[in-house]
PDB file of N, CA and C in Angstrom:
ATOM      1  N   MET A   1      10.817 -18.722  -8.983  1.00 69.00           N
ATOM      2  CA  MET A   1      11.299 -17.374  -8.761  1.00 69.00           C
ATOM      3  C   MET A   1      11.732 -17.191  -7.304  1.00 69.00           C
ATOM      4  N   GLY A   2      10.916 -17.680  -6.399  1.00 77.00           N
ATOM      5  CA  GLY A   2      11.252 -17.547  -4.987  1.00 77.00           C
ATOM      6  C   GLY A   2      12.496 -18.313  -4.608  1.00 77.00           C
ATOM      7  N   THR A   3      12.696 -19.473  -5.225  1.00 82.00           N
ATOM      8  CA  THR A   3      13.886 -20.287  -4.949  1.00 82.00           C
ATOM      9  C   THR A   3      15.147 -19.564  -5.406  1.00 82.00           C
ATOM     10  N   MET A   4      15.044 -18.908  -6.547  1.00 84.00           N
ATOM     11  CA  MET A   4      16.208 -18.164  -7.040  1.00 84.00           C
ATOM     12  C   MET A   4      16.539 -16.985  -6.121  1.00 84.00           C
ATOM     13  N   VAL A   5      15.529 -16.317  -5.636  1.00 83.00           N
ATOM     14  CA  VAL A   5      15.756 -15.171  -4.740  1.00 83.00           C
ATOM     15  C   VAL A   5      16.380 -15.638  -3.425  1.00 83.00           C
ATOM     16  N   ILE A   6      15.858 -16.733  -2.879  1.00 82.00           N
ATOM     17  CA  ILE A   6      16.409 -17.252  -1.613  1.00 82.00           C
ATOM     18  C   ILE A   6      17.857 -17.704  -1.809  1.00 82.00           C
ATOM     19  N   SER A   7      18.128 -18.435  -2.894  1.00 85.00           N
ATOM     20  CA  SER A   7      19.512 -18.897  -3.104  1.00 85.00           C
ATOM     21  C   SER A   7      20.440 -17.718  -3.383  1.00 85.00           C
ATOM     22  N   GLY A   8      19.964 -16.721  -4.118  1.00 84.00           N
ATOM     23  CA  GLY A   8      20.783 -15.526  -4.345  1.00 84.00           C
ATOM     24  C   GLY A   8      21.055 -14.782  -3.056  1.00 84.00           C
ATOM     25  N   THR A   9      20.073 -14.735  -2.171  1.00 83.00           N
ATOM     26  CA  THR A   9      20.253 -14.072  -0.878  1.00 83.00           C
ATOM     27  C   THR A   9      21.280 -14.816  -0.037  1.00 83.00           C
ATOM     28  N   VAL A  10      21.225 -16.141  -0.055  1.00 85.00           N
ATOM     29  CA  VAL A  10      22.199 -16.943   0.707  1.00 85.00           C
ATOM     30  C   VAL A  10      23.605 -16.693   0.184  1.00 85.00           C
ATOM     31  N   VAL A  11      23.775 -16.658  -1.124  1.00 86.00           N
ATOM     32  CA  VAL A  11      25.091 -16.398  -1.714  1.00 86.00           C
ATOM     33  C   VAL A  11      25.574 -14.997  -1.311  1.00 86.00           C
ATOM     34  N   LEU A  12      24.684 -14.015  -1.362  1.00 86.00           N
ATOM     35  CA  LEU A  12      25.102 -12.661  -0.983  1.00 86.00           C
ATOM     36  C   LEU A  12      25.450 -12.568   0.499  1.00 86.00           C
ATOM     37  N   VAL A  13      24.759 -13.304   1.360  1.00 84.00           N
ATOM     38  CA  VAL A  13      25.094 -13.300   2.786  1.00 84.00           C
ATOM     39  C   VAL A  13      26.458 -13.953   3.004  1.00 84.00           C
ATOM     40  N   ILE A  14      26.721 -15.035   2.276  1.00 86.00           N
ATOM     41  CA  ILE A  14      28.042 -15.697   2.408  1.00 86.00           C
ATOM     42  C   ILE A  14      29.140 -14.759   1.941  1.00 86.00           C
ATOM     43  N   LEU A  15      28.907 -14.057   0.823  1.00 84.00           N
ATOM     44  CA  LEU A  15      29.886 -13.081   0.365  1.00 84.00           C
ATOM     45  C   LEU A  15      30.023 -11.918   1.350  1.00 84.00           C
ATOM     46  N   GLY A  16      28.966 -11.669   2.115  1.00 84.00           N
ATOM     47  CA  GLY A  16      28.970 -10.555   3.065  1.00 84.00           C
ATOM     48  C   GLY A  16      29.923 -10.715   4.218  1.00 84.00           C
ATOM     49  N   PHE A  17      30.398 -11.929   4.473  1.00 86.00           N
ATOM     50  CA  PHE A  17      31.374 -12.098   5.542  1.00 86.00           C
ATOM     51  C   PHE A  17      32.692 -11.442   5.187  1.00 86.00           C
ATOM     52  N   GLY A  18      32.994 -11.321   3.899  1.00 84.00           N
ATOM     53  CA  GLY A  18      34.213 -10.659   3.485  1.00 84.00           C
ATOM     54  C   GLY A  18      34.011  -9.163   3.254  1.00 84.00           C
ATOM     55  N   ASN A  19      32.843  -8.804   2.762  1.00 84.00           N
ATOM     56  CA  ASN A  19      32.549  -7.410   2.458  1.00 84.00           C
ATOM     57  C   ASN A  19      31.102  -7.156   2.842  1.00 84.00           C
ATOM     58  N   HIS A  20      30.872  -6.318   3.818  1.00 83.00           N
ATOM     59  CA  HIS A  20      29.530  -6.111   4.369  1.00 83.00           C
ATOM     60  C   HIS A  20      28.564  -5.424   3.394  1.00 83.00           C
ATOM     61  N   THR A  21      29.079  -4.901   2.318  1.00 88.00           N
ATOM     62  CA  THR A  21      28.205  -4.292   1.313  1.00 88.00           C
ATOM     63  C   THR A  21      27.271  -5.335   0.705  1.00 88.00           C
ATOM     64  N   TRP A  22      27.738  -6.574   0.597  1.00 86.00           N
ATOM     65  CA  TRP A  22      26.907  -7.635   0.029  1.00 86.00           C
ATOM     66  C   TRP A  22      25.691  -7.909   0.890  1.00 86.00           C
ATOM     67  N   TRP A  23      25.804  -7.699   2.217  1.00 86.00           N
ATOM     68  CA  TRP A  23      24.645  -7.867   3.079  1.00 86.00           C
ATOM     69  C   TRP A  23      23.579  -6.837   2.741  1.00 86.00           C
ATOM     70  N   LEU A  24      24.008  -5.624   2.486  1.00 88.00           N
ATOM     71  CA  LEU A  24      23.038  -4.592   2.087  1.00 88.00           C
ATOM     72  C   LEU A  24      22.360  -4.945   0.771  1.00 88.00           C
ATOM     73  N   VAL A  25      23.138  -5.513  -0.160  1.00 88.00           N
ATOM     74  CA  VAL A  25      22.554  -5.938  -1.435  1.00 88.00           C
ATOM     75  C   VAL A  25      21.547  -7.070  -1.193  1.00 88.00           C
ATOM     76  N   ALA A  26      21.857  -7.982  -0.283  1.00 87.00           N
ATOM     77  CA  ALA A  26      20.934  -9.079   0.025  1.00 87.00           C
ATOM     78  C   ALA A  26      19.629  -8.544   0.629  1.00 87.00           C
ATOM     79  N   VAL A  27      19.758  -7.580   1.525  1.00 89.00           N
ATOM     80  CA  VAL A  27      18.556  -6.978   2.112  1.00 89.00           C
ATOM     81  C   VAL A  27      17.754  -6.252   1.064  1.00 89.00           C
ATOM     82  N   ALA A  28      18.413  -5.536   0.179  1.00 88.00           N
ATOM     83  CA  ALA A  28      17.718  -4.829  -0.902  1.00 88.00           C
ATOM     84  C   ALA A  28      17.017  -5.822  -1.831  1.00 88.00           C
ATOM     85  N   LEU A  29      17.655  -6.958  -2.118  1.00 86.00           N
ATOM     86  CA  LEU A  29      17.036  -7.975  -2.966  1.00 86.00           C
ATOM     87  C   LEU A  29      15.775  -8.537  -2.318  1.00 86.00           C
ATOM     88  N   LEU A  30      15.853  -8.837  -1.039  1.00 87.00           N
ATOM     89  CA  LEU A  30      14.673  -9.337  -0.336  1.00 87.00           C
ATOM     90  C   LEU A  30      13.572  -8.291  -0.291  1.00 87.00           C
ATOM     91  N   PHE A  31      13.930  -7.038  -0.091  1.00 88.00           N
ATOM     92  CA  PHE A  31      12.925  -5.981  -0.048  1.00 88.00           C
ATOM     93  C   PHE A  31      12.213  -5.854  -1.389  1.00 88.00           C
ATOM     94  N   VAL A  32      12.962  -5.842  -2.454  1.00 87.00           N
ATOM     95  CA  VAL A  32      12.353  -5.715  -3.790  1.00 87.00           C
ATOM     96  C   VAL A  32      11.467  -6.923  -4.078  1.00 87.00           C
ATOM     97  N   TYR A  33      11.919  -8.100  -3.690  1.00 86.00           N
ATOM     98  CA  TYR A  33      11.114  -9.299  -3.921  1.00 86.00           C
ATOM     99  C   TYR A  33       9.818  -9.239  -3.113  1.00 86.00           C
ATOM    100  N   MET A  34       9.883  -8.813  -1.862  1.00 86.00           N
ATOM    101  CA  MET A  34       8.678  -8.742  -1.040  1.00 86.00           C
ATOM    102  C   MET A  34       7.698  -7.703  -1.575  1.00 86.00           C
ATOM    103  N   GLN A  35       8.201  -6.594  -2.099  1.00 84.00           N
ATOM    104  CA  GLN A  35       7.333  -5.536  -2.582  1.00 84.00           C
ATOM    105  C   GLN A  35       6.710  -5.859  -3.935  1.00 84.00           C
ATOM    106  N   TYR A  36       7.510  -6.367  -4.855  1.00 81.00           N
ATOM    107  CA  TYR A  36       7.053  -6.499  -6.240  1.00 81.00           C
ATOM    108  C   TYR A  36       6.980  -7.933  -6.736  1.00 81.00           C
ATOM    109  N   GLY A  37       7.824  -8.796  -6.265  1.00 74.00           N
ATOM    110  CA  GLY A  37       7.923 -10.125  -6.831  1.00 74.00           C
ATOM    111  C   GLY A  37       6.772 -11.044  -6.464  1.00 74.00           C
ATOM    112  N   ARG A  38       6.382 -11.074  -5.207  1.00 66.00           N
ATOM    113  CA  ARG A  38       5.350 -12.029  -4.790  1.00 66.00           C
ATOM    114  C   ARG A  38       3.999 -11.679  -5.366  1.00 66.00           C
ATOM    115  N   SER A  39       3.619 -10.414  -5.401  1.00 59.00           N
ATOM    116  CA  SER A  39       2.280 -10.055  -5.896  1.00 59.00           C
ATOM    117  C   SER A  39       2.163 -10.322  -7.378  1.00 59.00           C
ATOM    118  N   GLY A  40       3.228 -10.124  -8.148  1.00 52.00           N
ATOM    119  CA  GLY A  40       3.169 -10.365  -9.582  1.00 52.00           C
ATOM    120  C   GLY A  40       3.065 -11.829  -9.917  1.00 52.00           C
ATOM    121  N   THR A  41       3.759 -12.697  -9.166  1.00 46.00           N
ATOM    122  CA  THR A  41       3.719 -14.114  -9.502  1.00 46.00           C
ATOM    123  C   THR A  41       2.490 -14.787  -8.945  1.00 46.00           C
ATOM    124  N   SER A  42       1.985 -14.375  -7.801  1.00 46.00           N
ATOM    125  CA  SER A  42       0.827 -15.063  -7.231  1.00 46.00           C
ATOM    126  C   SER A  42      -0.451 -14.709  -7.978  1.00 46.00           C
ATOM    127  N   ALA A  43      -0.547 -13.546  -8.583  1.00 45.00           N
ATOM    128  CA  ALA A  43      -1.761 -13.182  -9.300  1.00 45.00           C
ATOM    129  C   ALA A  43      -1.878 -13.943 -10.609  1.00 45.00           C
ATOM    130  N   SER A  44      -0.738 -14.338 -11.195  1.00 46.00           N
ATOM    131  CA  SER A  44      -0.809 -15.028 -12.472  1.00 46.00           C
ATOM    132  C   SER A  44      -0.716 -16.534 -12.333  1.00 46.00           C
ATOM    133  N   SER A  45      -0.590 -17.043 -11.113  1.00 46.00           N
ATOM    134  CA  SER A  45      -0.462 -18.489 -10.949  1.00 46.00           C
ATOM    135  C   SER A  45      -1.839 -19.134 -11.027  1.00 46.00           C
ATOM    136  N   PRO A  46      -1.993 -20.117 -11.902  1.00 48.00           N
ATOM    137  CA  PRO A  46      -3.292 -20.769 -12.017  1.00 48.00           C
ATOM    138  C   PRO A  46      -3.560 -21.685 -10.835  1.00 48.00           C
ATOM    139  N   GLY A  47      -4.811 -21.701 -10.394  1.00 47.00           N
ATOM    140  CA  GLY A  47      -5.187 -22.590  -9.302  1.00 47.00           C
ATOM    141  C   GLY A  47      -4.650 -22.142  -7.966  1.00 47.00           C
ATOM    142  N   GLY A  48      -4.360 -20.879  -7.817  1.00 47.00           N
ATOM    143  CA  GLY A  48      -3.834 -20.386  -6.558  1.00 47.00           C
ATOM    144  C   GLY A  48      -4.940 -20.173  -5.542  1.00 47.00           C
ATOM    145  N   PRO A  49      -4.832 -19.142  -4.715  1.00 50.00           N
ATOM    146  CA  PRO A  49      -5.833 -18.915  -3.685  1.00 50.00           C
ATOM    147  C   PRO A  49      -7.195 -18.554  -4.252  1.00 50.00           C
ATOM    148  N   SER A  50      -7.246 -18.138  -5.513  1.00 47.00           N
ATOM    149  CA  SER A  50      -8.543 -17.789  -6.085  1.00 47.00           C
ATOM    150  C   SER A  50      -9.405 -19.037  -6.270  1.00 47.00           C
ATOM    151  N   GLY A  51      -8.771 -20.178  -6.613  1.00 48.00           N
ATOM    152  CA  GLY A  51      -9.493 -21.409  -6.726  1.00 48.00           C
ATOM    153  C   GLY A  51     -10.326 -21.535  -7.977  1.00 48.00           C
ATOM    154  N   GLY A  52     -10.212 -20.622  -8.888  1.00 47.00           N
ATOM    155  CA  GLY A  52     -11.014 -20.666 -10.096  1.00 47.00           C
ATOM    156  C   GLY A  52     -10.445 -21.627 -11.117  1.00 47.00           C
ATOM    157  N   ALA A  53     -11.323 -22.161 -11.963  1.00 48.00           N
ATOM    158  CA  ALA A  53     -10.860 -23.109 -12.960  1.00 48.00           C
ATOM    159  C   ALA A  53     -10.172 -22.412 -14.127  1.00 48.00           C
ATOM    160  N   SER A  54     -10.445 -21.117 -14.311  1.00 51.00           N
ATOM    161  CA  SER A  54      -9.877 -20.426 -15.465  1.00 51.00           C
ATOM    162  C   SER A  54      -8.678 -19.580 -15.094  1.00 51.00           C
ATOM    163  N   GLY A  55      -7.992 -19.860 -14.003  1.00 55.00           N
ATOM    164  CA  GLY A  55      -6.767 -19.152 -13.660  1.00 55.00           C
ATOM    165  C   GLY A  55      -6.966 -18.136 -12.549  1.00 55.00           C
ATOM    166  N   GLY A  56      -6.110 -17.096 -12.572  1.00 57.00           N
ATOM    167  CA  GLY A  56      -6.132 -16.111 -11.494  1.00 57.00           C
ATOM    168  C   GLY A  56      -7.129 -15.004 -11.686  1.00 57.00           C
ATOM    169  N   THR A  57      -7.750 -14.897 -12.847  1.00 68.00           N
ATOM    170  CA  THR A  57      -8.639 -13.784 -13.137  1.00 68.00           C
ATOM    171  C   THR A  57      -9.870 -13.744 -12.229  1.00 68.00           C
ATOM    172  N   PRO A  58     -10.553 -14.856 -11.938  1.00 73.00           N
ATOM    173  CA  PRO A  58     -11.734 -14.749 -11.073  1.00 73.00           C
ATOM    174  C   PRO A  58     -11.421 -14.196  -9.696  1.00 73.00           C
ATOM    175  N   GLY A  59     -10.241 -14.517  -9.148  1.00 81.00           N
ATOM    176  CA  GLY A  59      -9.866 -13.988  -7.840  1.00 81.00           C
ATOM    177  C   GLY A  59      -9.657 -12.494  -7.903  1.00 81.00           C
ATOM    178  N   ASN A  60      -9.029 -12.036  -8.993  1.00 90.00           N
ATOM    179  CA  ASN A  60      -8.823 -10.600  -9.136  1.00 90.00           C
ATOM    180  C   ASN A  60     -10.143  -9.879  -9.272  1.00 90.00           C
ATOM    181  N   TYR A  61     -11.052 -10.440 -10.051  1.00 91.00           N
ATOM    182  CA  TYR A  61     -12.354  -9.801 -10.239  1.00 91.00           C
ATOM    183  C   TYR A  61     -13.155  -9.852  -8.950  1.00 91.00           C
ATOM    184  N   ARG A  62     -13.066 -10.943  -8.228  1.00 90.00           N
ATOM    185  CA  ARG A  62     -13.784 -11.052  -6.966  1.00 90.00           C
ATOM    186  C   ARG A  62     -13.291 -10.001  -5.973  1.00 90.00           C
ATOM    187  N   ALA A  63     -11.984  -9.795  -5.911  1.00 91.00           N
ATOM    188  CA  ALA A  63     -11.436  -8.772  -5.016  1.00 91.00           C
ATOM    189  C   ALA A  63     -11.888  -7.380  -5.440  1.00 91.00           C
ATOM    190  N   TYR A  64     -11.897  -7.146  -6.754  1.00 93.00           N
ATOM    191  CA  TYR A  64     -12.388  -5.858  -7.273  1.00 93.00           C
ATOM    192  C   TYR A  64     -13.856  -5.660  -6.918  1.00 93.00           C
ATOM    193  N   ARG A  65     -14.662  -6.699  -7.114  1.00 93.00           N
ATOM    194  CA  ARG A  65     -16.084  -6.589  -6.835  1.00 93.00           C
ATOM    195  C   ARG A  65     -16.340  -6.355  -5.354  1.00 93.00           C
ATOM    196  N   ASP A  66     -15.559  -7.008  -4.490  1.00 94.00           N
ATOM    197  CA  ASP A  66     -15.706  -6.796  -3.037  1.00 94.00           C
ATOM    198  C   ASP A  66     -15.367  -5.348  -2.668  1.00 94.00           C
ATOM    199  N   ARG A  67     -14.263  -4.805  -3.251  1.00 95.00           N
ATOM    200  CA  ARG A  67     -13.919  -3.410  -2.963  1.00 95.00           C
ATOM    201  C   ARG A  67     -14.996  -2.469  -3.469  1.00 95.00           C
ATOM    202  N   ARG A  68     -15.530  -2.746  -4.670  1.00 96.00           N
ATOM    203  CA  ARG A  68     -16.563  -1.890  -5.250  1.00 96.00           C
ATOM    204  C   ARG A  68     -17.833  -1.908  -4.392  1.00 96.00           C
ATOM    205  N   ASP A  69     -18.236  -3.088  -3.946  1.00 96.00           N
ATOM    206  CA  ASP A  69     -19.427  -3.204  -3.111  1.00 96.00           C
ATOM    207  C   ASP A  69     -19.241  -2.521  -1.758  1.00 96.00           C
ATOM    208  N   LYS A  70     -18.048  -2.654  -1.211  1.00 96.00           N
ATOM    209  CA  LYS A  70     -17.780  -2.007   0.076  1.00 96.00           C
ATOM    210  C   LYS A  70     -17.834  -0.478  -0.066  1.00 96.00           C
ATOM    211  N   GLN A  71     -17.261   0.025  -1.164  1.00 96.00           N
ATOM    212  CA  GLN A  71     -17.313   1.473  -1.403  1.00 96.00           C
ATOM    213  C   GLN A  71     -18.743   1.935  -1.608  1.00 96.00           C
ATOM    214  N   ALA A  72     -19.551   1.152  -2.303  1.00 96.00           N
ATOM    215  CA  ALA A  72     -20.955   1.526  -2.519  1.00 96.00           C
ATOM    216  C   ALA A  72     -21.714   1.555  -1.206  1.00 96.00           C
ATOM    217  N   ARG A  73     -21.430   0.603  -0.308  1.00 96.00           N
ATOM    218  CA  ARG A  73     -22.083   0.634   1.005  1.00 96.00           C
ATOM    219  C   ARG A  73     -21.701   1.879   1.781  1.00 96.00           C
ATOM    220  N   TRP A  74     -20.408   2.237   1.735  1.00 94.00           N
ATOM    221  CA  TRP A  74     -19.979   3.445   2.432  1.00 94.00           C
ATOM    222  C   TRP A  74     -20.645   4.696   1.827  1.00 94.00           C
ATOM    223  N   ASP A  75     -20.762   4.736   0.493  1.00 92.00           N
ATOM    224  CA  ASP A  75     -21.397   5.889  -0.148  1.00 92.00           C
ATOM    225  C   ASP A  75     -22.862   6.005   0.241  1.00 92.00           C
ATOM    226  N   ARG A  76     -23.563   4.881   0.253  1.00 93.00           N
ATOM    227  CA  ARG A  76     -24.976   4.917   0.668  1.00 93.00           C
ATOM    228  C   ARG A  76     -25.108   5.362   2.118  1.00 93.00           C
ATOM    229  N   ARG A  77     -24.222   4.867   2.963  1.00 94.00           N
ATOM    230  CA  ARG A  77     -24.282   5.270   4.371  1.00 94.00           C
ATOM    231  C   ARG A  77     -24.011   6.767   4.522  1.00 94.00           C
ATOM    232  N   TYR A  78     -23.041   7.271   3.778  1.00 91.00           N
ATOM    233  CA  TYR A  78     -22.718   8.697   3.851  1.00 91.00           C
ATOM    234  C   TYR A  78     -23.919   9.528   3.411  1.00 91.00           C
ATOM    235  N   ARG A  79     -24.545   9.138   2.290  1.00 90.00           N
ATOM    236  CA  ARG A  79     -25.719   9.891   1.816  1.00 90.00           C
ATOM    237  C   ARG A  79     -26.871   9.815   2.810  1.00 90.00           C
ATOM    238  N   ARG A  80     -27.042   8.687   3.466  1.00 92.00           N
ATOM    239  CA  ARG A  80     -28.118   8.531   4.427  1.00 92.00           C
ATOM    240  C   ARG A  80     -27.858   9.380   5.676  1.00 92.00           C
ATOM    241  N   GLU A  81     -26.612   9.412   6.147  1.00 93.00           N
ATOM    242  CA  GLU A  81     -26.309  10.118   7.381  1.00 93.00           C
ATOM    243  C   GLU A  81     -26.109  11.619   7.180  1.00 93.00           C
ATOM    244  N   ARG A  82     -25.732  12.049   5.964  1.00 91.00           N
ATOM    245  CA  ARG A  82     -25.484  13.464   5.679  1.00 91.00           C
ATOM    246  C   ARG A  82     -26.202  13.878   4.396  1.00 91.00           C
ATOM    247  N   PRO A  83     -27.538  13.979   4.439  1.00 89.00           N
ATOM    248  CA  PRO A  83     -28.276  14.234   3.190  1.00 89.00           C
ATOM    249  C   PRO A  83     -27.980  15.612   2.605  1.00 89.00           C
ATOM    250  N   LEU A  84     -27.844  16.628   3.445  1.00 90.00           N
ATOM    251  CA  LEU A  84     -27.598  17.974   2.934  1.00 90.00           C
ATOM    252  C   LEU A  84     -26.229  18.071   2.271  1.00 90.00           C
ATOM    253  N   GLU A  85     -25.243  17.498   2.910  1.00 89.00           N
ATOM    254  CA  GLU A  85     -23.889  17.530   2.360  1.00 89.00           C
ATOM    255  C   GLU A  85     -23.804  16.756   1.051  1.00 89.00           C
ATOM    256  N   SER A  86     -24.459  15.601   0.980  1.00 84.00           N
ATOM    257  CA  SER A  86     -24.396  14.816  -0.251  1.00 84.00           C
ATOM    258  C   SER A  86     -25.138  15.525  -1.392  1.00 84.00           C
ATOM    259  N   ARG A  87     -26.235  16.225  -1.091  1.00 86.00           N
ATOM    260  CA  ARG A  87     -26.925  16.987  -2.143  1.00 86.00           C
ATOM    261  C   ARG A  87     -26.049  18.124  -2.648  1.00 86.00           C
ATOM    262  N   ARG A  88     -25.377  18.800  -1.716  1.00 89.00           N
ATOM    263  CA  ARG A  88     -24.509  19.893  -2.126  1.00 89.00           C
ATOM    264  C   ARG A  88     -23.388  19.399  -3.023  1.00 89.00           C
ATOM    265  N   GLN A  89     -22.810  18.264  -2.658  1.00 86.00           N
ATOM    266  CA  GLN A  89     -21.711  17.701  -3.472  1.00 86.00           C
ATOM    267  C   GLN A  89     -22.199  17.286  -4.853  1.00 86.00           C
ATOM    268  N   SER A  90     -23.415  16.731  -4.934  1.00 86.00           N
ATOM    269  CA  SER A  90     -23.904  16.323  -6.243  1.00 86.00           C
ATOM    270  C   SER A  90     -24.213  17.553  -7.105  1.00 86.00           C
ATOM    271  N   ARG A  91     -24.685  18.646  -6.496  1.00 88.00           N
ATOM    272  CA  ARG A  91     -24.901  19.876  -7.265  1.00 88.00           C
ATOM    273  C   ARG A  91     -23.583  20.431  -7.785  1.00 88.00           C
ATOM    274  N   GLU A  92     -22.521  20.367  -6.978  1.00 91.00           N
ATOM    275  CA  GLU A  92     -21.215  20.877  -7.406  1.00 91.00           C
ATOM    276  C   GLU A  92     -20.650  20.040  -8.553  1.00 91.00           C
ATOM    277  N   ARG A  93     -20.900  18.734  -8.544  1.00 88.00           N
ATOM    278  CA  ARG A  93     -20.414  17.873  -9.609  1.00 88.00           C
ATOM    279  C   ARG A  93     -21.120  18.176 -10.933  1.00 88.00           C
ATOM    280  N   LYS A  94     -22.406  18.486 -10.861  1.00 87.00           N
ATOM    281  CA  LYS A  94     -23.181  18.723 -12.094  1.00 87.00           C
ATOM    282  C   LYS A  94     -22.861  20.063 -12.735  1.00 87.00           C
ATOM    283  N   GLY A  95     -22.577  21.035 -11.953  1.00 75.00           N
ATOM    284  CA  GLY A  95     -22.409  22.321 -12.603  1.00 75.00           C
ATOM    285  C   GLY A  95     -21.464  23.199 -11.944  1.00 75.00           C
TER     286      GLY A  95
END
């Protein structure tokens, strides 16, 4: 996928010498690829940075678990440092 995007960008830049609109299309193509293309392909690639034997899923779950644990630590710290505020918020949630 990345090779196709790079070669398409090169073709659009070459066409851009005659019509500068093609340069804008090349920049837009690179922008879309950087925003959406890389994250979609790297998450589904087996044996990538996650290093798991069963594909990309363990890396995704590990990242989720790290975010969840970090949020739990922040919540515990907030409750410890602001006990009155956390009690008030829990009362508002219940009723």
